[in-house]
PDB file of C-alpha atoms in Angstrom:
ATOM      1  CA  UNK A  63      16.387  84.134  28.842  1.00 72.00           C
ATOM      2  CA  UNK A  64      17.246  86.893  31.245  1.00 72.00           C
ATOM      3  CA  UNK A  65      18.989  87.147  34.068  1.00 78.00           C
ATOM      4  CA  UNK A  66      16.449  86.153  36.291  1.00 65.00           C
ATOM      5  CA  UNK A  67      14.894  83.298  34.427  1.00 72.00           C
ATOM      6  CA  UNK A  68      18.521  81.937  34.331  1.00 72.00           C
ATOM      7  CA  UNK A  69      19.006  82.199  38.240  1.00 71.00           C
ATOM      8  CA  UNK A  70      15.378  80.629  38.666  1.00 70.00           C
ATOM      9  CA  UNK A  71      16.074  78.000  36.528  1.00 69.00           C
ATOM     10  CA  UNK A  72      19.640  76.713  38.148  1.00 67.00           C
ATOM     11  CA  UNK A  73      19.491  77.745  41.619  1.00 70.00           C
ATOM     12  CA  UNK A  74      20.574  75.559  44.223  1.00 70.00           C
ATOM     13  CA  UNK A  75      18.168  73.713  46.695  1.00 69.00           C
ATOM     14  CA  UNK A  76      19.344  73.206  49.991  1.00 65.00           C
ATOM     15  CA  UNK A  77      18.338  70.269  52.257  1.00 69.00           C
ATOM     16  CA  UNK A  78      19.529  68.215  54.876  1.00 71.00           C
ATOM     17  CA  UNK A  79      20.061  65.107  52.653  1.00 80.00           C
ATOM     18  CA  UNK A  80      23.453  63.754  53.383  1.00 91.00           C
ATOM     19  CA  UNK A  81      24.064  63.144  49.489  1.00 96.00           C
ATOM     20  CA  UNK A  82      22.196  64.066  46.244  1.00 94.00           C
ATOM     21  CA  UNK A  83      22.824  64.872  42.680  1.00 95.00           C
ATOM     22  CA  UNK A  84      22.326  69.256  42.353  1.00 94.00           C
ATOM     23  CA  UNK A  85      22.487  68.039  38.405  1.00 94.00           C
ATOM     24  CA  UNK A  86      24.076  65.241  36.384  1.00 96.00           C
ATOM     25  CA  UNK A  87      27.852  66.709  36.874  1.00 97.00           C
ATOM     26  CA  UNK A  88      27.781  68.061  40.542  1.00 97.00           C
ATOM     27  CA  UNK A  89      27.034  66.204  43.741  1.00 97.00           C
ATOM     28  CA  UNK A  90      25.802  68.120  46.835  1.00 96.00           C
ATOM     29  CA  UNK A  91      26.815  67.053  50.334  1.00 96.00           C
ATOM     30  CA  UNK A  92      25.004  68.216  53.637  1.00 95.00           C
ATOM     31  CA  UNK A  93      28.294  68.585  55.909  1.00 96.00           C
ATOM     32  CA  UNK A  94      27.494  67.678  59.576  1.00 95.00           C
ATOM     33  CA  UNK A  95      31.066  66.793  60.765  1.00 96.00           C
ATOM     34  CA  UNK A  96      33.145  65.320  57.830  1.00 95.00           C
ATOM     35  CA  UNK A  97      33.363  63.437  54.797  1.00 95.00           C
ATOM     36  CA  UNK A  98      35.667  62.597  52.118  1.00 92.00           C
ATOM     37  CA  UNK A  99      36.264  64.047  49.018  1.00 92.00           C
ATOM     38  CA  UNK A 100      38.425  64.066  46.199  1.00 90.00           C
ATOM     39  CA  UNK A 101      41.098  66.726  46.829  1.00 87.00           C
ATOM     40  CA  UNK A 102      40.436  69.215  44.486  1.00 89.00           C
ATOM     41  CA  UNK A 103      36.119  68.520  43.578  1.00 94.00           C
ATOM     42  CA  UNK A 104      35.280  71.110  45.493  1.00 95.00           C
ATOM     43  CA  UNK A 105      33.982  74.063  43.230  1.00 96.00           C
ATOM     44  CA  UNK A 106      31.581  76.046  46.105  1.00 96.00           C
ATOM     45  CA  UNK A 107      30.372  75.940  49.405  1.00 95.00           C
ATOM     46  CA  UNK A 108      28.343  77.686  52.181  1.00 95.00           C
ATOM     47  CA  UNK A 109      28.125  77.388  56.037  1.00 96.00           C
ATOM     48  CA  UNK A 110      31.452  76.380  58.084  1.00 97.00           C
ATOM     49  CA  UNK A 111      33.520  74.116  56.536  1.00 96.00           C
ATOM     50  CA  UNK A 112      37.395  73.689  56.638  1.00 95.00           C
ATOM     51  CA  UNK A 113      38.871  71.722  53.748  1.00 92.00           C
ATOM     52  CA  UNK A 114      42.158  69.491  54.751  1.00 87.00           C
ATOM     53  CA  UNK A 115      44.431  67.607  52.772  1.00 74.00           C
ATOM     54  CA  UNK A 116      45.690  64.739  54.282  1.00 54.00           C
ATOM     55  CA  UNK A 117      49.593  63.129  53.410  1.00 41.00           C
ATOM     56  CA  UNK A 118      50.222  60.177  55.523  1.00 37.00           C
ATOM     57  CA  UNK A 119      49.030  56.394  54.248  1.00 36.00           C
ATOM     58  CA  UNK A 120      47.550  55.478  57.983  1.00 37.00           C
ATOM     59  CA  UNK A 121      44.214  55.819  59.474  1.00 39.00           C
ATOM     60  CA  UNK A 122      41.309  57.753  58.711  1.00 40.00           C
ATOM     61  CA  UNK A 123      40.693  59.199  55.125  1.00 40.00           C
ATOM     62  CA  UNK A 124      44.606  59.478  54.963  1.00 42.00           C
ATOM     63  CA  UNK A 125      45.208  56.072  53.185  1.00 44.00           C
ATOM     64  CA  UNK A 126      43.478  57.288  49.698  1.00 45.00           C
ATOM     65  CA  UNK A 127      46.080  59.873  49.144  1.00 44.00           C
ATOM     66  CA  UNK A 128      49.288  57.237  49.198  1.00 43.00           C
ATOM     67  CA  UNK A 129      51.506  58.273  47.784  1.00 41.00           C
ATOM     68  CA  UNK A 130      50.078  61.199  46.194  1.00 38.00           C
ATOM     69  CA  UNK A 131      53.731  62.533  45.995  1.00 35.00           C
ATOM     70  CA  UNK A 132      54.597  59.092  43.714  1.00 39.00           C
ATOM     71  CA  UNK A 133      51.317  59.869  41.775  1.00 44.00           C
ATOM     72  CA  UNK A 134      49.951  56.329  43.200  1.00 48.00           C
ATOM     73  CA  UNK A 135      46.610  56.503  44.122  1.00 53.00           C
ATOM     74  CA  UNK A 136      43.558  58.965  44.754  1.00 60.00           C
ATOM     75  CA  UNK A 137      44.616  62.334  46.474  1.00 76.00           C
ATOM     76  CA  UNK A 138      41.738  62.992  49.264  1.00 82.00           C
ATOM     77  CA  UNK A 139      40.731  65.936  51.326  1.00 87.00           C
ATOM     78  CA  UNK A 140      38.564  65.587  54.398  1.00 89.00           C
ATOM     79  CA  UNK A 141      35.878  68.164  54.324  1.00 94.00           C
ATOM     80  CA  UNK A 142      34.605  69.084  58.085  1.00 95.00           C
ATOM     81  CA  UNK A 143      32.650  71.992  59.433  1.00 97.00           C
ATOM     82  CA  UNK A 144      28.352  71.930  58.964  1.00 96.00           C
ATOM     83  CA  UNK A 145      27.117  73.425  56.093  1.00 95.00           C
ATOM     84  CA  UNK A 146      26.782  72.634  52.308  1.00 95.00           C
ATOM     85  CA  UNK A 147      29.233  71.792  49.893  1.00 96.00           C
ATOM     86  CA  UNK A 148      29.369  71.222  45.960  1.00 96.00           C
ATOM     87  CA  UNK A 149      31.817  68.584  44.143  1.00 97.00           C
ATOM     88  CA  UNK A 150      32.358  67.856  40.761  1.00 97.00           C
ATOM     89  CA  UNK A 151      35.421  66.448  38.275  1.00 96.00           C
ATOM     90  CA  UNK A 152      36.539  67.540  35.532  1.00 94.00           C
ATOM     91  CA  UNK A 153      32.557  67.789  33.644  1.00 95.00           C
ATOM     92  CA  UNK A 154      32.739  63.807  34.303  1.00 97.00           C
ATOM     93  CA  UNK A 155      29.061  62.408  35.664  1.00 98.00           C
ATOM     94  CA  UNK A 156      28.341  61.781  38.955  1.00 98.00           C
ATOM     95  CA  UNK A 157      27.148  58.346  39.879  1.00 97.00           C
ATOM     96  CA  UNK A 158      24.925  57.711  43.266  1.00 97.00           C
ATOM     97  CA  UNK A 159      25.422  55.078  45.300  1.00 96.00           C
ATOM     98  CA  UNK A 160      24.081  54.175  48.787  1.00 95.00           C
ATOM     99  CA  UNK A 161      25.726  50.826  50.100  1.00 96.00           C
ATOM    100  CA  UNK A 162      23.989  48.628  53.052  1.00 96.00           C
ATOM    101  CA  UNK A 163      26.118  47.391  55.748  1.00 95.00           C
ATOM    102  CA  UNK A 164      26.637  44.258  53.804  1.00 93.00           C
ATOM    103  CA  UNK A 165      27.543  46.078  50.533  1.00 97.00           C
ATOM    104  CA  UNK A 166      30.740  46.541  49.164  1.00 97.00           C
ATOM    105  CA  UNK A 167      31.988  47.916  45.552  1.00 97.00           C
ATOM    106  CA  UNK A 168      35.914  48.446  44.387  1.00 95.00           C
ATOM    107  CA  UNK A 169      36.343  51.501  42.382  1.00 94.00           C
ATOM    108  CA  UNK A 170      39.277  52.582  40.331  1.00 91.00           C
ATOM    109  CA  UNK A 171      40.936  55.259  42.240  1.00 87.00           C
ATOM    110  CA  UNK A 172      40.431  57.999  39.654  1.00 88.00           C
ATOM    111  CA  UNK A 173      36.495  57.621  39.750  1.00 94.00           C
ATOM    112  CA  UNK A 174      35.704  57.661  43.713  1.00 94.00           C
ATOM    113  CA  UNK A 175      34.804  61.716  44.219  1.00 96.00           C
ATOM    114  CA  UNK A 176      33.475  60.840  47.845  1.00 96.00           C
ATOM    115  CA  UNK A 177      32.313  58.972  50.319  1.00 95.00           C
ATOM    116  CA  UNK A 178      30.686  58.964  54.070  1.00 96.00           C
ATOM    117  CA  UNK A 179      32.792  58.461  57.168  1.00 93.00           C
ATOM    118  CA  UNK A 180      30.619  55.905  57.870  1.00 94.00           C
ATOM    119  CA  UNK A 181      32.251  53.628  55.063  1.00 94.00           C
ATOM    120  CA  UNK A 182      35.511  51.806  55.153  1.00 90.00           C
ATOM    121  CA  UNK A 183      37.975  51.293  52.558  1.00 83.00           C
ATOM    122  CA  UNK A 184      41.355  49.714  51.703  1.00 83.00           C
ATOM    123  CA  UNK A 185      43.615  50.319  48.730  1.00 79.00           C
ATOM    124  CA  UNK A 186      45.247  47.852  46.410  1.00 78.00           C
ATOM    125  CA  UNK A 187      47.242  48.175  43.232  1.00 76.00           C
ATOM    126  CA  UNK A 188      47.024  45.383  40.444  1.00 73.00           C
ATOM    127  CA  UNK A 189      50.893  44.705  39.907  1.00 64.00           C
ATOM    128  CA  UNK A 190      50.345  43.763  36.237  1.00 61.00           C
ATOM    129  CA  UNK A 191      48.754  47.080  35.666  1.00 63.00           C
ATOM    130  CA  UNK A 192      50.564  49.533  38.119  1.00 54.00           C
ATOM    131  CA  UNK A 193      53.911  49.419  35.371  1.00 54.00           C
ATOM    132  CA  UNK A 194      51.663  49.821  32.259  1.00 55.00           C
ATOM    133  CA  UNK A 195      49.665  53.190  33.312  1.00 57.00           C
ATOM    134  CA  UNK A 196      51.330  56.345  34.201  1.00 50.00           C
ATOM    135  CA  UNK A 197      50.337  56.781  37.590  1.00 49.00           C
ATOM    136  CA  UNK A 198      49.941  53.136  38.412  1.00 53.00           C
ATOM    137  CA  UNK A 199      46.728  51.339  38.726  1.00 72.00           C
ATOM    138  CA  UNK A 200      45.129  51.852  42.582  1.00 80.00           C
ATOM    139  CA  UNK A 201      41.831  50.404  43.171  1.00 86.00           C
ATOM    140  CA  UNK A 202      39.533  51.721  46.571  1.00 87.00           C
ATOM    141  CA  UNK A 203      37.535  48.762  47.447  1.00 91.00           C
ATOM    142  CA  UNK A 204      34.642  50.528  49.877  1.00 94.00           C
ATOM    143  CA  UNK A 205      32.235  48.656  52.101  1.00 96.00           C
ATOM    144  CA  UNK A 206      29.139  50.320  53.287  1.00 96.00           C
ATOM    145  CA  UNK A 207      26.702  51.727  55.036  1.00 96.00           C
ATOM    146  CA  UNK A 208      27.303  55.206  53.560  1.00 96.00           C
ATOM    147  CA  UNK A 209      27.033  56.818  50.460  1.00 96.00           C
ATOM    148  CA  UNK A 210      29.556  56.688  47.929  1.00 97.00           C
ATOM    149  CA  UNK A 211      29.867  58.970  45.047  1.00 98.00           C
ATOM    150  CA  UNK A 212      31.953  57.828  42.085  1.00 98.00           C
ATOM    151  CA  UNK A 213      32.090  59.273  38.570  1.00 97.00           C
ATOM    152  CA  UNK A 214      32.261  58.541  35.382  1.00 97.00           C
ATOM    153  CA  UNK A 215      32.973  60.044  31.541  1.00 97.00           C
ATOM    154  CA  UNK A 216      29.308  60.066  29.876  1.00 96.00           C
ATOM    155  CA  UNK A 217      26.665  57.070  30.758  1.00 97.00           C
ATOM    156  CA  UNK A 218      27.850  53.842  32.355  1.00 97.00           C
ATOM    157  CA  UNK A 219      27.276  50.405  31.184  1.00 97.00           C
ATOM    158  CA  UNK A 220      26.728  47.787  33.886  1.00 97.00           C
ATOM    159  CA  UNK A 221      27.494  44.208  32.745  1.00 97.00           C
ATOM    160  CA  UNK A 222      27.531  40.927  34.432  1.00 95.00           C
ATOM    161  CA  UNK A 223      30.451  38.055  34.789  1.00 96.00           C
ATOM    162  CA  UNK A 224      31.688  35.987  32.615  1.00 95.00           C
ATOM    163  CA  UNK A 225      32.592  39.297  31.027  1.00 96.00           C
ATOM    164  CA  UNK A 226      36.174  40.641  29.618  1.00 94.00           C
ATOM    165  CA  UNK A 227      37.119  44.549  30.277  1.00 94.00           C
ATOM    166  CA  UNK A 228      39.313  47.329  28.876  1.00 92.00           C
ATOM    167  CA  UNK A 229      40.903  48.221  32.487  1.00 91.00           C
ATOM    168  CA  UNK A 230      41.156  51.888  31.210  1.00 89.00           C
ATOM    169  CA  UNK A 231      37.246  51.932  31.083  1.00 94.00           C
ATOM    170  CA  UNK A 232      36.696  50.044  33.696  1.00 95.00           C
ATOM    171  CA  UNK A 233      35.255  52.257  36.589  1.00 96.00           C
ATOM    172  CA  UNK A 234      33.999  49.554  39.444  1.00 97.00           C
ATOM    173  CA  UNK A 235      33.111  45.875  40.140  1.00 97.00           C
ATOM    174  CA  UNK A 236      31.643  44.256  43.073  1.00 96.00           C
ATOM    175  CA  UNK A 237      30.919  40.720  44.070  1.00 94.00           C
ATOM    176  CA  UNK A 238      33.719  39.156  41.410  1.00 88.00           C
ATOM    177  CA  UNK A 239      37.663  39.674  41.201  1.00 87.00           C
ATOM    178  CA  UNK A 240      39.074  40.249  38.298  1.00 91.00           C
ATOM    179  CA  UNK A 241      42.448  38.682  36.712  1.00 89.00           C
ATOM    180  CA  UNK A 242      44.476  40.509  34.373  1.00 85.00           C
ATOM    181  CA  UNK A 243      45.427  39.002  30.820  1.00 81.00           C
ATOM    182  CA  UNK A 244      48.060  39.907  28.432  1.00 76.00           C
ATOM    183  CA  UNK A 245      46.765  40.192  24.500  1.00 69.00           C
ATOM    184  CA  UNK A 246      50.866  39.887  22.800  1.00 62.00           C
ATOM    185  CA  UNK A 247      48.997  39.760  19.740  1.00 61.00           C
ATOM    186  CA  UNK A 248      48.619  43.510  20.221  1.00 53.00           C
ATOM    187  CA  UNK A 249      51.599  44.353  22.301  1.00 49.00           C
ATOM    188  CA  UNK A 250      53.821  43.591  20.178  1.00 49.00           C
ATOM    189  CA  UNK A 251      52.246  45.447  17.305  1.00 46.00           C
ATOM    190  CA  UNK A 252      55.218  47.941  16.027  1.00 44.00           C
ATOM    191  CA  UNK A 253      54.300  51.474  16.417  1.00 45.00           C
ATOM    192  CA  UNK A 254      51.145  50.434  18.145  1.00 47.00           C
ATOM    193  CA  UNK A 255      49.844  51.094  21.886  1.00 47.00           C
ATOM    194  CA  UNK A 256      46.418  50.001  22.970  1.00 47.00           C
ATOM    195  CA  UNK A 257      44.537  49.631  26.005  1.00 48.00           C
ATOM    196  CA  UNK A 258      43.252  46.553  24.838  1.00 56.00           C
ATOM    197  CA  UNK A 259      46.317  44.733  24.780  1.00 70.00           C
ATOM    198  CA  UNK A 260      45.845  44.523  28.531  1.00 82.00           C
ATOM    199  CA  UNK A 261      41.943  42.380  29.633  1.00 89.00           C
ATOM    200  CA  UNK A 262      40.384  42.387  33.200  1.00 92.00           C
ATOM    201  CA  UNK A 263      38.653  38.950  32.924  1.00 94.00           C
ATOM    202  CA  UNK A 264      35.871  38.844  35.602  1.00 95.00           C
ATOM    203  CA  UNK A 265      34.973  35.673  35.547  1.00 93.00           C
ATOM    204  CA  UNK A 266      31.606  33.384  37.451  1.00 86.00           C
ATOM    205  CA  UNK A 267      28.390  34.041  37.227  1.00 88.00           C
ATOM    206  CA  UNK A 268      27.798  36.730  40.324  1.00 91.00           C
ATOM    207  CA  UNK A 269      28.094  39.990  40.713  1.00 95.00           C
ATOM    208  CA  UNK A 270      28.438  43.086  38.186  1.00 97.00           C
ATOM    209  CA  UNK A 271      30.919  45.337  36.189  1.00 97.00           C
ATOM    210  CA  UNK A 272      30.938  49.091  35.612  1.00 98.00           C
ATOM    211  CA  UNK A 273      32.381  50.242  31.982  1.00 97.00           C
ATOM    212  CA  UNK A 274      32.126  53.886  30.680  1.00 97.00           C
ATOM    213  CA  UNK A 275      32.347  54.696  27.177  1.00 96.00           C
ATOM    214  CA  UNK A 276      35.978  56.282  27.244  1.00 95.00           C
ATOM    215  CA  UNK A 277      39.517  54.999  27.708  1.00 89.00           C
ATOM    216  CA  UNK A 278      40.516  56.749  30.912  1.00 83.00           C
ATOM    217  CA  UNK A 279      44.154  56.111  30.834  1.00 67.00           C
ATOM    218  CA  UNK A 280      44.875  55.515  27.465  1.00 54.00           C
ATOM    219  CA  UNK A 281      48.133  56.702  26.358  1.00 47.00           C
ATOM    220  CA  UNK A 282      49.177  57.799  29.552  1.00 49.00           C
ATOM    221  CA  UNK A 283      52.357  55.698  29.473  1.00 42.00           C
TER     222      UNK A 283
END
């Protein structure tokens, strides 16, 4: 195709819509004030915008980022200005979501690219996990109303409880809490690491799990 045909064909489409997908990898934000992001999604913007990183673990958007300096947790940036503003990580999927004011969904801190100010959060680490992953193991548990924008590598599964999960593809959950269960069987296999000796057990018969088709911290530690 030519050089035209090519602009034609991907060019941007501005609108006032707080949050929608420019294409399967890249979310677009309208800006009119602030959001969060995921330091470092940013890859182009137009209008006024100022980009800040934040490095304290109180208030605000600053919580995410704790301890970014011990490699615990999700480093964000708060993005404020008006204008437009394109994320994306690492070629990984973006995934929509738009929570009601009674919604809530916990996301592994990796896979939460951003979020409206209009949603609340609060981080937690699973202590069995957070000394088997380099990095630890933070979860972002995020109650609406607000759009959230989390990602993932290739095309989710969603499953429901009683289900049993690799915790290094396992993006989100919401409406069950999981328990974490040690395989020794496969531990203490010589030579051997696996993220399956490790299961997040989600059990019941409510609510629903988010898998992706790739180990996202496998052999990290």
């Amino acid at each position: 195709m030519d050089i035209d045909q090519f602009a034609s064909e991907h060019v941007t489409a501005e609108t006032d819509t707080p949050f929608r997908l420019e294409n399967s990898y890249t979310l677009a934000v309208a800006v009119d004030g602030s959001i969060s992001a995921k330091a470092g999604s940013m890859v182009a913007f137009t209008g006024d915008l100022s980009f800040t990183g934040q490095a304290s673990a109180e208030g605000g958007i600053t919580g995410l980022i704790k301890q970014a300096a011990t490699g615990e947790g999700t480093p964000i940036m708060a993005i404020e200005g008006q204008g437009h503003v394109f994320l994306a990580d690492d070629e990984k999927k973006v995934q929509l979501l738009e929570l009601g004011a009674e919604d809530s969904i916990t996301v592994n801190g990796e896979d939460v690219l951003a979020f409206e100010p209009g949603v609340s959060y609060e981080i937690s680490s699973m202590d069995t996990l957070a000394g088997a992953f380099a990095g630890g193991f933070t979860n972002v548990f995020l109650e609406g109303p607000g759009h959230v924008a989390i990602t993932t590598h290739a095309d989710p599964i969603v499953v429901e409880p009683p289900v049993s999960t690799d915790p290094s593809a396992t993006v989100a959950w919401s409406g069950a809490s999981p328990s974490v269960q040690v395989n020794r069987n496969l531990s203490d296999m010589v030579g051997q690491e696996s993220g399956e000796r490790f299961q997040m057990n989600f059990d019941g018969d409510s609510g629903y799990v988010v898998v992706q088709p790739y180990e996202e911290h496998a052999g990290e530690n």
